[in-house]
PDB file of C-alpha atoms in Angstrom:
ATOM      1  CA  MET A   8      69.057  22.177 -10.440  1.00  0.00           C
ATOM      2  CA  THR A   9      65.894  23.429 -11.989  1.00  0.00           C
ATOM      3  CA  PRO A  10      65.491  27.145 -11.446  1.00  0.00           C
ATOM      4  CA  HIS A  11      62.439  28.428  -9.565  1.00  0.00           C
ATOM      5  CA  ALA A  12      59.576  29.730 -11.558  1.00  0.00           C
ATOM      6  CA  PRO A  13      59.407  33.499 -11.563  1.00  0.00           C
ATOM      7  CA  GLY A  14      57.649  34.917  -8.505  1.00  0.00           C
ATOM      8  CA  ARG A  15      57.767  31.672  -6.429  1.00  0.00           C
ATOM      9  CA  ALA A  16      61.362  31.569  -5.105  1.00  0.00           C
ATOM     10  CA  GLY A  17      60.483  33.680  -2.071  1.00  0.00           C
ATOM     11  CA  ASN A  18      57.866  31.176  -0.903  1.00  0.00           C
ATOM     12  CA  HIS A  19      60.345  28.322  -1.037  1.00  0.00           C
ATOM     13  CA  ASP A  20      63.051  30.198   0.883  1.00  0.00           C
ATOM     14  CA  ARG A  21      60.877  31.698   3.674  1.00  0.00           C
ATOM     15  CA  HIS A  22      58.875  28.574   4.638  1.00  0.00           C
ATOM     16  CA  GLY A  23      61.500  25.868   4.410  1.00  0.00           C
ATOM     17  CA  GLY A  24      60.287  23.907   1.397  1.00  0.00           C
ATOM     18  CA  ALA A  25      58.246  23.889  -1.727  1.00  0.00           C
ATOM     19  CA  GLY A  26      54.489  23.358  -1.525  1.00  0.00           C
ATOM     20  CA  VAL A  27      54.022  25.052   1.872  1.00  0.00           C
ATOM     21  CA  PRO A  28      51.691  28.039   1.402  1.00  0.00           C
ATOM     22  CA  PRO A  29      52.469  31.385   2.956  1.00  0.00           C
ATOM     23  CA  ARG A  30      50.852  32.279   6.343  1.00  0.00           C
ATOM     24  CA  THR A  31      48.464  34.749   4.751  1.00  0.00           C
ATOM     25  CA  ALA A  32      47.238  32.095   2.318  1.00  0.00           C
ATOM     26  CA  ARG A  33      46.686  29.598   5.152  1.00  0.00           C
ATOM     27  CA  GLY A  34      44.754  32.257   7.047  1.00  0.00           C
ATOM     28  CA  ARG A  35      42.536  32.880   4.094  1.00  0.00           C
ATOM     29  CA  GLY A  36      41.994  29.110   3.744  1.00  0.00           C
ATOM     30  CA  ARG A  37      40.933  28.786   7.363  1.00  0.00           C
ATOM     31  CA  SER A  38      38.586  31.755   7.019  1.00  0.00           C
ATOM     32  CA  THR A  39      37.039  30.216   3.908  1.00  0.00           C
ATOM     33  CA  ARG A  40      36.529  26.861   5.617  1.00  0.00           C
ATOM     34  CA  THR A  41      35.058  28.540   8.714  1.00  0.00           C
ATOM     35  CA  ALA A  42      32.628  30.517   6.563  1.00  0.00           C
ATOM     36  CA  ALA A  43      31.612  27.362   4.707  1.00  0.00           C
ATOM     37  CA  LEU A  44      30.957  25.472   7.947  1.00  0.00           C
ATOM     38  CA  LEU A  45      28.970  28.402   9.310  1.00  0.00           C
ATOM     39  CA  THR A  46      26.876  28.460   6.122  1.00  0.00           C
ATOM     40  CA  VAL A  47      26.153  24.731   6.424  1.00  0.00           C
ATOM     41  CA  ALA A  48      25.156  25.161  10.081  1.00  0.00           C
ATOM     42  CA  LEU A  49      22.799  28.017   9.198  1.00  0.00           C
ATOM     43  CA  LEU A  50      21.228  25.934   6.445  1.00  0.00           C
ATOM     44  CA  LEU A  51      20.666  23.047   8.880  1.00  0.00           C
ATOM     45  CA  VAL A  52      19.129  25.361  11.476  1.00  0.00           C
ATOM     46  CA  GLY A  53      16.949  26.992   8.836  1.00  0.00           C
ATOM     47  CA  GLY A  54      15.822  23.564   7.598  1.00  0.00           C
ATOM     48  CA  ALA A  55      14.840  22.543  11.107  1.00  0.00           C
ATOM     49  CA  ALA A  56      12.891  25.760  11.621  1.00  0.00           C
ATOM     50  CA  ALA A  57      11.029  25.191   8.359  1.00  0.00           C
ATOM     51  CA  GLY A  58      10.080  21.696   9.443  1.00  0.00           C
ATOM     52  CA  CYS A  59      12.210  19.898   6.817  1.00  0.00           C
ATOM     53  CA  GLY A  60       9.093  18.868   4.982  1.00  0.00           C
ATOM     54  CA  GLY A  61       7.329  17.749   8.159  1.00  0.00           C
ATOM     55  CA  ARG A  62       3.604  17.991   8.761  1.00  0.00           C
ATOM     56  CA  ALA A  63       2.164  21.380   9.514  1.00  0.00           C
ATOM     57  CA  THR A  64       1.433  22.084  13.172  1.00  0.00           C
ATOM     58  CA  THR A  65      -2.086  20.952  13.976  1.00  0.00           C
ATOM     59  CA  HIS A  66      -4.670  22.961  15.852  1.00  0.00           C
ATOM     60  CA  HIS A  67      -7.287  20.262  16.292  1.00  0.00           C
ATOM     61  CA  LYS A  68      -6.396  19.166  19.814  1.00  0.00           C
ATOM     62  CA  PRO A  69      -8.398  18.976  23.048  1.00  0.00           C
ATOM     63  CA  GLY A  70      -9.243  22.448  24.257  1.00  0.00           C
ATOM     64  CA  THR A  71      -8.766  24.130  20.870  1.00  0.00           C
ATOM     65  CA  SER A  72     -11.271  25.349  18.311  1.00  0.00           C
ATOM     66  CA  HIS A  73     -11.657  24.703  14.598  1.00  0.00           C
ATOM     67  CA  GLU A  74      -9.592  27.690  13.524  1.00  0.00           C
ATOM     68  CA  GLN A  75      -8.550  27.737   9.908  1.00  0.00           C
ATOM     69  CA  ALA A  76      -4.874  27.017   9.236  1.00  0.00           C
ATOM     70  CA  THR A  77      -2.925  29.160   6.764  1.00  0.00           C
ATOM     71  CA  GLY A  78      -2.806  26.678   3.905  1.00  0.00           C
ATOM     72  CA  SER A  79      -2.125  28.335   0.563  1.00  0.00           C
ATOM     73  CA  ALA A  80      -4.221  25.932  -1.537  1.00  0.00           C
ATOM     74  CA  GLY A  81      -7.072  27.661  -3.333  1.00  0.00           C
ATOM     75  CA  THR A  82      -8.724  30.854  -2.087  1.00  0.00           C
ATOM     76  CA  LEU A  83     -10.243  31.120   1.370  1.00  0.00           C
ATOM     77  CA  LEU A  84     -13.683  32.746   1.048  1.00  0.00           C
ATOM     78  CA  ASP A  85     -15.785  34.522   3.645  1.00  0.00           C
ATOM     79  CA  ALA A  86     -18.765  32.356   2.620  1.00  0.00           C
ATOM     80  CA  GLN A  87     -19.536  29.260   4.692  1.00  0.00           C
ATOM     81  CA  ASP A  88     -21.107  25.877   4.077  1.00  0.00           C
ATOM     82  CA  PRO A  89     -24.395  24.945   5.838  1.00  0.00           C
ATOM     83  CA  THR A  90     -22.463  23.772   8.931  1.00  0.00           C
ATOM     84  CA  GLY A  91     -20.459  26.989   9.379  1.00  0.00           C
ATOM     85  CA  HIS A  92     -17.142  25.934   7.804  1.00  0.00           C
ATOM     86  CA  ARG A  93     -15.515  28.497   5.502  1.00  0.00           C
ATOM     87  CA  LEU A  94     -15.212  27.665   1.824  1.00  0.00           C
ATOM     88  CA  ARG A  95     -11.829  27.111   0.176  1.00  0.00           C
ATOM     89  CA  GLU A  96     -12.387  27.677  -3.523  1.00  0.00           C
ATOM     90  CA  VAL A  97     -10.318  25.999  -6.242  1.00  0.00           C
ATOM     91  CA  PRO A  98     -10.590  26.100 -10.067  1.00  0.00           C
ATOM     92  CA  ALA A  99     -13.076  23.680 -11.609  1.00  0.00           C
ATOM     93  CA  ALA A 100     -10.334  22.016 -13.633  1.00  0.00           C
ATOM     94  CA  GLY A 101      -8.809  19.345 -11.399  1.00  0.00           C
ATOM     95  CA  ALA A 102     -11.085  20.162  -8.440  1.00  0.00           C
ATOM     96  CA  PRO A 103     -12.091  17.391  -5.971  1.00  0.00           C
ATOM     97  CA  GLU A 104     -15.270  15.510  -6.793  1.00  0.00           C
ATOM     98  CA  VAL A 105     -17.380  13.024  -4.801  1.00  0.00           C
ATOM     99  CA  ARG A 106     -20.323  10.694  -5.462  1.00  0.00           C
ATOM    100  CA  LEU A 107     -22.279   8.774  -2.835  1.00  0.00           C
ATOM    101  CA  ALA A 108     -23.896   5.330  -3.190  1.00  0.00           C
ATOM    102  CA  ALA A 109     -25.642   3.097  -0.649  1.00  0.00           C
ATOM    103  CA  ARG A 110     -26.397  -0.602  -0.553  1.00  0.00           C
ATOM    104  CA  PRO A 111     -28.342  -2.481   2.141  1.00  0.00           C
ATOM    105  CA  ASP A 112     -26.182  -4.354   4.640  1.00  0.00           C
ATOM    106  CA  SER A 113     -27.028  -8.027   5.111  1.00  0.00           C
ATOM    107  CA  GLU A 114     -27.324  -7.584   8.898  1.00  0.00           C
ATOM    108  CA  ASP A 115     -28.284  -3.991   9.574  1.00  0.00           C
ATOM    109  CA  GLY A 116     -28.519  -0.600   7.914  1.00  0.00           C
ATOM    110  CA  TRP A 117     -26.535   0.352   4.842  1.00  0.00           C
ATOM    111  CA  ASN A 118     -22.997   0.332   3.530  1.00  0.00           C
ATOM    112  CA  LEU A 119     -22.127   3.695   2.019  1.00  0.00           C
ATOM    113  CA  GLN A 120     -19.462   4.118  -0.647  1.00  0.00           C
ATOM    114  CA  LEU A 121     -17.772   7.396  -1.553  1.00  0.00           C
ATOM    115  CA  THR A 122     -16.286   7.559  -5.024  1.00  0.00           C
ATOM    116  CA  VAL A 123     -13.830  10.465  -5.180  1.00  0.00           C
ATOM    117  CA  LYS A 124     -11.814  12.062  -7.966  1.00  0.00           C
ATOM    118  CA  ASN A 125      -8.828  14.413  -7.606  1.00  0.00           C
ATOM    119  CA  PHE A 126      -8.965  13.731  -3.868  1.00  0.00           C
ATOM    120  CA  ARG A 127      -7.291  11.518  -1.284  1.00  0.00           C
ATOM    121  CA  PHE A 128      -8.150  10.825   2.350  1.00  0.00           C
ATOM    122  CA  THR A 129      -5.441  11.969   4.774  1.00  0.00           C
ATOM    123  CA  PRO A 130      -6.441  10.972   8.339  1.00  0.00           C
ATOM    124  CA  ASP A 131      -2.875  11.353   9.636  1.00  0.00           C
ATOM    125  CA  SER A 132      -2.734  15.094   8.863  1.00  0.00           C
ATOM    126  CA  THR A 133      -6.212  16.173   9.967  1.00  0.00           C
ATOM    127  CA  GLY A 134      -5.924  19.552  11.675  1.00  0.00           C
ATOM    128  CA  GLY A 135      -2.930  20.676   9.608  1.00  0.00           C
ATOM    129  CA  ALA A 136      -2.714  23.154   6.769  1.00  0.00           C
ATOM    130  CA  ALA A 137      -4.868  22.653   3.665  1.00  0.00           C
ATOM    131  CA  LEU A 138      -3.096  20.626   0.989  1.00  0.00           C
ATOM    132  CA  PRO A 139      -4.434  20.404  -2.604  1.00  0.00           C
ATOM    133  CA  GLY A 140      -6.818  17.501  -3.161  1.00  0.00           C
ATOM    134  CA  ALA A 141      -6.512  16.094   0.377  1.00  0.00           C
ATOM    135  CA  GLY A 142      -8.578  15.886   3.551  1.00  0.00           C
ATOM    136  CA  HIS A 143     -11.649  14.077   4.867  1.00  0.00           C
ATOM    137  CA  ALA A 144     -15.434  14.063   4.477  1.00  0.00           C
ATOM    138  CA  HIS A 145     -18.506  14.758   6.607  1.00  0.00           C
ATOM    139  CA  LEU A 146     -21.667  12.659   6.385  1.00  0.00           C
ATOM    140  CA  GLU A 147     -24.989  14.382   7.066  1.00  0.00           C
ATOM    141  CA  LEU A 148     -28.537  13.125   7.358  1.00  0.00           C
ATOM    142  CA  ASP A 149     -31.096  15.817   6.521  1.00  0.00           C
ATOM    143  CA  GLY A 150     -28.504  18.486   7.327  1.00  0.00           C
ATOM    144  CA  ARG A 151     -27.434  16.905  10.644  1.00  0.00           C
ATOM    145  CA  LYS A 152     -23.868  15.655  10.909  1.00  0.00           C
ATOM    146  CA  LEU A 153     -23.575  11.942  11.528  1.00  0.00           C
ATOM    147  CA  ALA A 154     -19.863  11.275  11.202  1.00  0.00           C
ATOM    148  CA  ARG A 155     -16.485  12.369   9.888  1.00  0.00           C
ATOM    149  CA  LEU A 156     -15.178   9.960   7.234  1.00  0.00           C
ATOM    150  CA  TYR A 157     -11.531   9.091   6.609  1.00  0.00           C
ATOM    151  CA  GLY A 158     -12.063   6.545   3.842  1.00  0.00           C
ATOM    152  CA  PRO A 159     -14.378   5.528   1.006  1.00  0.00           C
ATOM    153  CA  TRP A 160     -16.569   3.117   3.028  1.00  0.00           C
ATOM    154  CA  PHE A 161     -18.869   3.709   5.994  1.00  0.00           C
ATOM    155  CA  HIS A 162     -21.484   1.529   7.699  1.00  0.00           C
ATOM    156  CA  LEU A 163     -24.642   3.433   8.559  1.00  0.00           C
ATOM    157  CA  PRO A 164     -26.655   1.608  11.262  1.00  0.00           C
ATOM    158  CA  ALA A 165     -30.419   1.556  10.907  1.00  0.00           C
ATOM    159  CA  ALA A 166     -30.682   2.924  14.428  1.00  0.00           C
ATOM    160  CA  GLN A 167     -29.377   6.287  13.193  1.00  0.00           C
ATOM    161  CA  VAL A 168     -32.036   6.690  10.489  1.00  0.00           C
ATOM    162  CA  PRO A 169     -35.642   7.351  11.539  1.00  0.00           C
ATOM    163  CA  GLU A 170     -38.405   5.789   9.488  1.00  0.00           C
ATOM    164  CA  GLY A 171     -39.249   7.752   6.355  1.00  0.00           C
ATOM    165  CA  ALA A 172     -37.551   9.499   3.425  1.00  0.00           C
ATOM    166  CA  HIS A 173     -34.221  11.242   4.014  1.00  0.00           C
ATOM    167  CA  THR A 174     -31.382  12.995   2.221  1.00  0.00           C
ATOM    168  CA  LEU A 175     -27.814  11.881   2.807  1.00  0.00           C
ATOM    169  CA  THR A 176     -25.083  14.405   2.026  1.00  0.00           C
ATOM    170  CA  VAL A 177     -21.340  13.864   1.914  1.00  0.00           C
ATOM    171  CA  ARG A 178     -19.080  16.912   1.721  1.00  0.00           C
ATOM    172  CA  LEU A 179     -15.309  17.140   1.207  1.00  0.00           C
ATOM    173  CA  TYR A 180     -13.071  19.131   3.576  1.00  0.00           C
ATOM    174  CA  ALA A 181      -9.422  20.084   3.680  1.00  0.00           C
ATOM    175  CA  ASP A 182      -7.209  19.108   6.616  1.00  0.00           C
ATOM    176  CA  ASP A 183      -7.809  22.549   8.183  1.00  0.00           C
ATOM    177  CA  HIS A 184     -11.594  21.866   8.196  1.00  0.00           C
ATOM    178  CA  THR A 185     -12.396  24.332   5.421  1.00  0.00           C
ATOM    179  CA  ALA A 186     -14.793  23.004   2.779  1.00  0.00           C
ATOM    180  CA  TRP A 187     -13.486  22.497  -0.747  1.00  0.00           C
ATOM    181  CA  ALA A 188     -15.574  24.591  -3.130  1.00  0.00           C
ATOM    182  CA  VAL A 189     -15.980  25.373  -6.820  1.00  0.00           C
ATOM    183  CA  ALA A 190     -17.705  28.548  -8.042  1.00  0.00           C
ATOM    184  CA  GLY A 191     -18.772  29.429  -4.506  1.00  0.00           C
ATOM    185  CA  LYS A 192     -20.427  26.064  -3.806  1.00  0.00           C
ATOM    186  CA  ALA A 193     -19.119  23.312  -1.526  1.00  0.00           C
ATOM    187  CA  VAL A 194     -18.008  20.074  -3.198  1.00  0.00           C
ATOM    188  CA  GLU A 195     -20.586  17.476  -2.133  1.00  0.00           C
ATOM    189  CA  GLY A 196     -22.700  14.543  -3.211  1.00  0.00           C
ATOM    190  CA  THR A 197     -26.259  13.655  -2.168  1.00  0.00           C
ATOM    191  CA  LEU A 198     -28.396  10.545  -2.035  1.00  0.00           C
ATOM    192  CA  GLN A 199     -32.073   9.904  -1.241  1.00  0.00           C
ATOM    193  CA  LEU A 200     -32.600   7.179   1.347  1.00  0.00           C
ATOM    194  CA  ALA A 201     -35.879   5.601   2.489  1.00  0.00           C
ATOM    195  CA  ALA A 202     -35.979   3.825   5.869  1.00  0.00           C
ATOM    196  CA  THR A 203     -38.763   1.425   6.774  1.00  0.00           C
ATOM    197  CA  ALA A 204     -39.671  -0.138  10.104  1.00  0.00           C
ATOM    198  CA  ALA A 205     -37.849  -3.415  10.751  1.00  0.00           C
ATOM    199  CA  ALA A 206     -39.888  -6.523  11.316  1.00  0.00           C
ATOM    200  CA  PRO A 207     -39.505  -8.017  14.817  1.00  0.00           C
ATOM    201  CA  GLY A 208     -36.405 -10.226  15.025  1.00  0.00           C
ATOM    202  CA  GLN A 209     -35.033  -9.093  11.637  1.00  0.00           C
ATOM    203  CA  GLY A 210     -32.107  -6.876  10.805  1.00  0.00           C
ATOM    204  CA  GLY A 211     -34.029  -4.716   8.386  1.00  0.00           C
ATOM    205  CA  HIS A 212     -32.888  -1.424   6.931  1.00  0.00           C
ATOM    206  CA  GLY A 213     -34.870   0.937   9.119  1.00  0.00           C
ATOM    207  CA  HIS A 214     -36.504   1.170  12.492  1.00  0.00           C
ATOM    208  CA  THR A 215     -39.149   2.865  14.542  1.00  0.00           C
ATOM    209  CA  PRO A 216     -37.587   5.671  16.600  1.00  0.00           C
ATOM    210  CA  PRO A 217     -36.796   4.281  20.077  1.00  0.00           C
ATOM    211  CA  PRO A 218     -38.626   5.588  23.156  1.00  0.00           C
ATOM    212  CA  SER A 219     -36.830   7.685  25.709  1.00  0.00           C
ATOM    213  CA  PRO A 220     -34.235   5.953  27.882  1.00  0.00           C
ATOM    214  CA  PRO A 221     -33.921   3.883  29.943  1.00  0.00           C
ATOM    215  CA  SER A 222     -36.646   1.734  28.388  1.00  0.00           C
ATOM    216  CA  ALA A 223     -35.237   1.850  24.829  1.00  0.00           C
ATOM    217  CA  PRO A 224     -35.140  -1.695  23.402  1.00  0.00           C
ATOM    218  CA  ALA A 225     -32.009  -3.012  21.760  1.00  0.00           C
ATOM    219  CA  SER A 226     -31.764  -2.501  18.011  1.00  0.00           C
ATOM    220  CA  PRO A 227     -31.200  -5.571  15.805  1.00  0.00           C
ATOM    221  CA  SER A 228     -27.507  -4.744  15.474  1.00  0.00           C
ATOM    222  CA  GLU A 229     -27.198  -4.216  19.235  1.00  0.00           C
ATOM    223  CA  ALA A 230     -28.883  -7.561  19.895  1.00  0.00           C
ATOM    224  CA  SER A 231     -26.010  -9.266  18.087  1.00  0.00           C
ATOM    225  CA  ALA A 232     -23.394  -7.569  20.262  1.00  0.00           C
ATOM    226  CA  ASP A 233     -21.411  -9.579  22.816  1.00  0.00           C
ATOM    227  CA  ARG A 234     -21.177  -6.657  25.252  1.00  0.00           C
ATOM    228  CA  THR A 235     -23.286  -3.564  25.833  1.00  0.00           C
ATOM    229  CA  VAL A 236     -21.908  -0.472  27.570  1.00  0.00           C
ATOM    230  CA  THR A 237     -24.531   2.076  28.689  1.00  0.00           C
ATOM    231  CA  LEU A 238     -23.291   5.590  29.476  1.00  0.00           C
ATOM    232  CA  THR A 239     -24.921   8.911  30.359  1.00  0.00           C
ATOM    233  CA  VAL A 240     -23.423  12.381  29.996  1.00  0.00           C
ATOM    234  CA  ARG A 241     -25.042  15.132  32.055  1.00  0.00           C
ATOM    235  CA  ASP A 242     -23.676  18.497  33.165  1.00  0.00           C
ATOM    236  CA  GLY A 243     -20.208  17.584  31.949  1.00  0.00           C
ATOM    237  CA  LYS A 244     -20.058  14.364  33.990  1.00  0.00           C
ATOM    238  CA  VAL A 245     -20.033  10.763  32.790  1.00  0.00           C
ATOM    239  CA  THR A 246     -22.076   8.054  34.536  1.00  0.00           C
ATOM    240  CA  PRO A 247     -20.813   5.509  35.402  1.00  0.00           C
ATOM    241  CA  ALA A 248     -17.353   7.001  35.935  1.00  0.00           C
ATOM    242  CA  PRO A 249     -14.957   6.319  33.054  1.00  0.00           C
ATOM    243  CA  GLY A 250     -13.278   2.916  33.305  1.00  0.00           C
ATOM    244  CA  ARG A 251     -12.105   0.100  31.061  1.00  0.00           C
ATOM    245  CA  THR A 252     -14.206  -2.314  29.073  1.00  0.00           C
ATOM    246  CA  GLU A 253     -12.254  -5.496  28.384  1.00  0.00           C
ATOM    247  CA  LEU A 254     -12.956  -7.359  25.147  1.00  0.00           C
ATOM    248  CA  ARG A 255     -11.571 -10.309  23.278  1.00  0.00           C
ATOM    249  CA  ARG A 256     -10.496  -9.643  19.722  1.00  0.00           C
ATOM    250  CA  GLY A 257     -13.414 -10.274  17.384  1.00  0.00           C
ATOM    251  CA  GLU A 258     -16.140  -9.480  19.953  1.00  0.00           C
ATOM    252  CA  ARG A 259     -18.833  -6.958  19.120  1.00  0.00           C
ATOM    253  CA  VAL A 260     -19.544  -4.162  21.572  1.00  0.00           C
ATOM    254  CA  ALA A 261     -22.535  -1.818  21.662  1.00  0.00           C
ATOM    255  CA  LEU A 262     -21.989   1.658  23.091  1.00  0.00           C
ATOM    256  CA  ARG A 263     -25.339   3.149  24.242  1.00  0.00           C
ATOM    257  CA  VAL A 264     -24.871   6.812  25.074  1.00  0.00           C
ATOM    258  CA  THR A 265     -27.323   9.496  26.182  1.00  0.00           C
ATOM    259  CA  SER A 266     -26.017  13.078  26.320  1.00  0.00           C
ATOM    260  CA  ASP A 267     -27.810  16.149  27.632  1.00  0.00           C
ATOM    261  CA  ARG A 268     -26.232  18.212  24.837  1.00  0.00           C
ATOM    262  CA  ALA A 269     -25.671  17.583  21.153  1.00  0.00           C
ATOM    263  CA  ASP A 270     -22.221  16.103  20.631  1.00  0.00           C
ATOM    264  CA  THR A 271     -20.314  13.462  18.662  1.00  0.00           C
ATOM    265  CA  LEU A 272     -18.905  10.218  20.019  1.00  0.00           C
ATOM    266  CA  HIS A 273     -15.494   9.205  18.694  1.00  0.00           C
ATOM    267  CA  VAL A 274     -13.734   5.821  19.094  1.00  0.00           C
ATOM    268  CA  HIS A 275     -10.006   6.428  18.698  1.00  0.00           C
ATOM    269  CA  GLY A 276      -8.037   3.867  16.715  1.00  0.00           C
ATOM    270  CA  TYR A 277     -11.175   2.635  14.925  1.00  0.00           C
ATOM    271  CA  ASP A 278     -12.090   6.049  13.451  1.00  0.00           C
ATOM    272  CA  LYS A 279     -15.739   5.442  14.311  1.00  0.00           C
ATOM    273  CA  GLU A 280     -18.047   8.351  15.075  1.00  0.00           C
ATOM    274  CA  LEU A 281     -21.657   8.649  16.190  1.00  0.00           C
ATOM    275  CA  ALA A 282     -23.881  11.713  16.412  1.00  0.00           C
ATOM    276  CA  LEU A 283     -25.334  12.245  19.897  1.00  0.00           C
ATOM    277  CA  PRO A 284     -28.604  14.202  19.682  1.00  0.00           C
ATOM    278  CA  ALA A 285     -29.395  16.159  22.845  1.00  0.00           C
ATOM    279  CA  GLY A 286     -31.449  14.094  25.287  1.00  0.00           C
ATOM    280  CA  GLN A 287     -31.743  11.055  23.004  1.00  0.00           C
ATOM    281  CA  GLU A 288     -30.047   7.704  23.287  1.00  0.00           C
ATOM    282  CA  ALA A 289     -27.731   6.737  20.418  1.00  0.00           C
ATOM    283  CA  THR A 290     -26.004   3.405  19.889  1.00  0.00           C
ATOM    284  CA  LEU A 291     -22.778   2.551  18.093  1.00  0.00           C
ATOM    285  CA  VAL A 292     -21.980  -1.121  17.472  1.00  0.00           C
ATOM    286  CA  LEU A 293     -18.462  -2.078  16.400  1.00  0.00           C
ATOM    287  CA  THR A 294     -16.375  -5.215  16.077  1.00  0.00           C
ATOM    288  CA  ALA A 295     -13.190  -5.152  18.156  1.00  0.00           C
ATOM    289  CA  ASP A 296     -10.982  -6.486  15.357  1.00  0.00           C
ATOM    290  CA  ARG A 297      -7.708  -4.921  16.551  1.00  0.00           C
ATOM    291  CA  THR A 298      -5.901  -5.241  19.853  1.00  0.00           C
ATOM    292  CA  GLY A 299      -4.790  -2.400  22.113  1.00  0.00           C
ATOM    293  CA  LEU A 300      -6.224   0.283  24.363  1.00  0.00           C
ATOM    294  CA  PHE A 301      -8.680   2.663  22.656  1.00  0.00           C
ATOM    295  CA  GLU A 302     -10.360   5.716  24.183  1.00  0.00           C
ATOM    296  CA  VAL A 303     -14.001   6.549  23.578  1.00  0.00           C
ATOM    297  CA  GLU A 304     -14.639  10.268  23.985  1.00  0.00           C
ATOM    298  CA  THR A 305     -16.979  13.066  23.032  1.00  0.00           C
ATOM    299  CA  HIS A 306     -15.696  15.225  20.211  1.00  0.00           C
ATOM    300  CA  GLU A 307     -17.027  18.616  21.291  1.00  0.00           C
ATOM    301  CA  SER A 308     -16.812  18.452  25.091  1.00  0.00           C
ATOM    302  CA  HIS A 309     -13.655  16.263  25.106  1.00  0.00           C
ATOM    303  CA  LEU A 310     -14.933  13.892  27.787  1.00  0.00           C
ATOM    304  CA  VAL A 311     -13.496  10.395  28.040  1.00  0.00           C
ATOM    305  CA  LEU A 312     -16.468   8.011  28.289  1.00  0.00           C
ATOM    306  CA  THR A 313     -14.621   4.707  28.583  1.00  0.00           C
ATOM    307  CA  GLN A 314     -11.602   2.805  27.326  1.00  0.00           C
ATOM    308  CA  LEU A 315     -11.814  -0.338  25.221  1.00  0.00           C
ATOM    309  CA  LEU A 316      -9.090  -2.831  26.147  1.00  0.00           C
ATOM    310  CA  VAL A 317      -8.953  -5.436  23.396  1.00  0.00           C
ATOM    311  CA  ARG A 318      -6.740  -8.500  23.936  1.00  0.00           C
TER     312      ARG A 318
END
């Protein structure tokens, strides 16, 4: 019989066979395994608390304000852009850039194109923390906001541009609504636009400012709409009361809205916006090219104006 190796005979004799570890060794093994499992559990809990790479919590929800998130990209300055958004400065090398071009639309108004560099549109994370080179854009006409843009193309109806010479400005923003900036100046592009009165019965690329409602005539683009929905917002109430507007896919609908306070109309699901000047009628015409139920609301006062049910 092969003799036991020095120092191991006791283990064999006390525990009834070779290969069975002593009780103290088993205890240490269980303790080690327990500690390992506890470590894994803590890591999983910590990962969940950190979001596991998920999107930052948004603040841009009904009833909340445009507070800046705590994104670490760039340097948050005390200075603001012309619309009151704080500047988020980044180095010139690799900073976002934008250029704006316009071409007349064959039916009405203009088609605007944004050419961006070192920047991507991120509509799904709007309201979250600022991420490098990501966000959305604002379109302004003579310093007045017309729309928020989530992509490189935007149709500007002639009804939104009074006759005469104007300056269009497009400015880039982070998801937390701070303005990207270089050397203390917001990243933006500008374009000069001249609008002329449209000839009767023609689409044209301009118009004469409409008279006060309710006698405002339909614009050329509105005349081509299959349905027209006329709404009034006064003292926080919508007239007629919010309901559903049923459409067939492919139909064009004109939303004619008059608000007693400056606001912005937003069509969810279509990412269409329209500036609502105080006391003036504004019209948004869109093609219902996707099916579903889509809310139309005011951006600032968070009022639901109607719902578009597209079948």
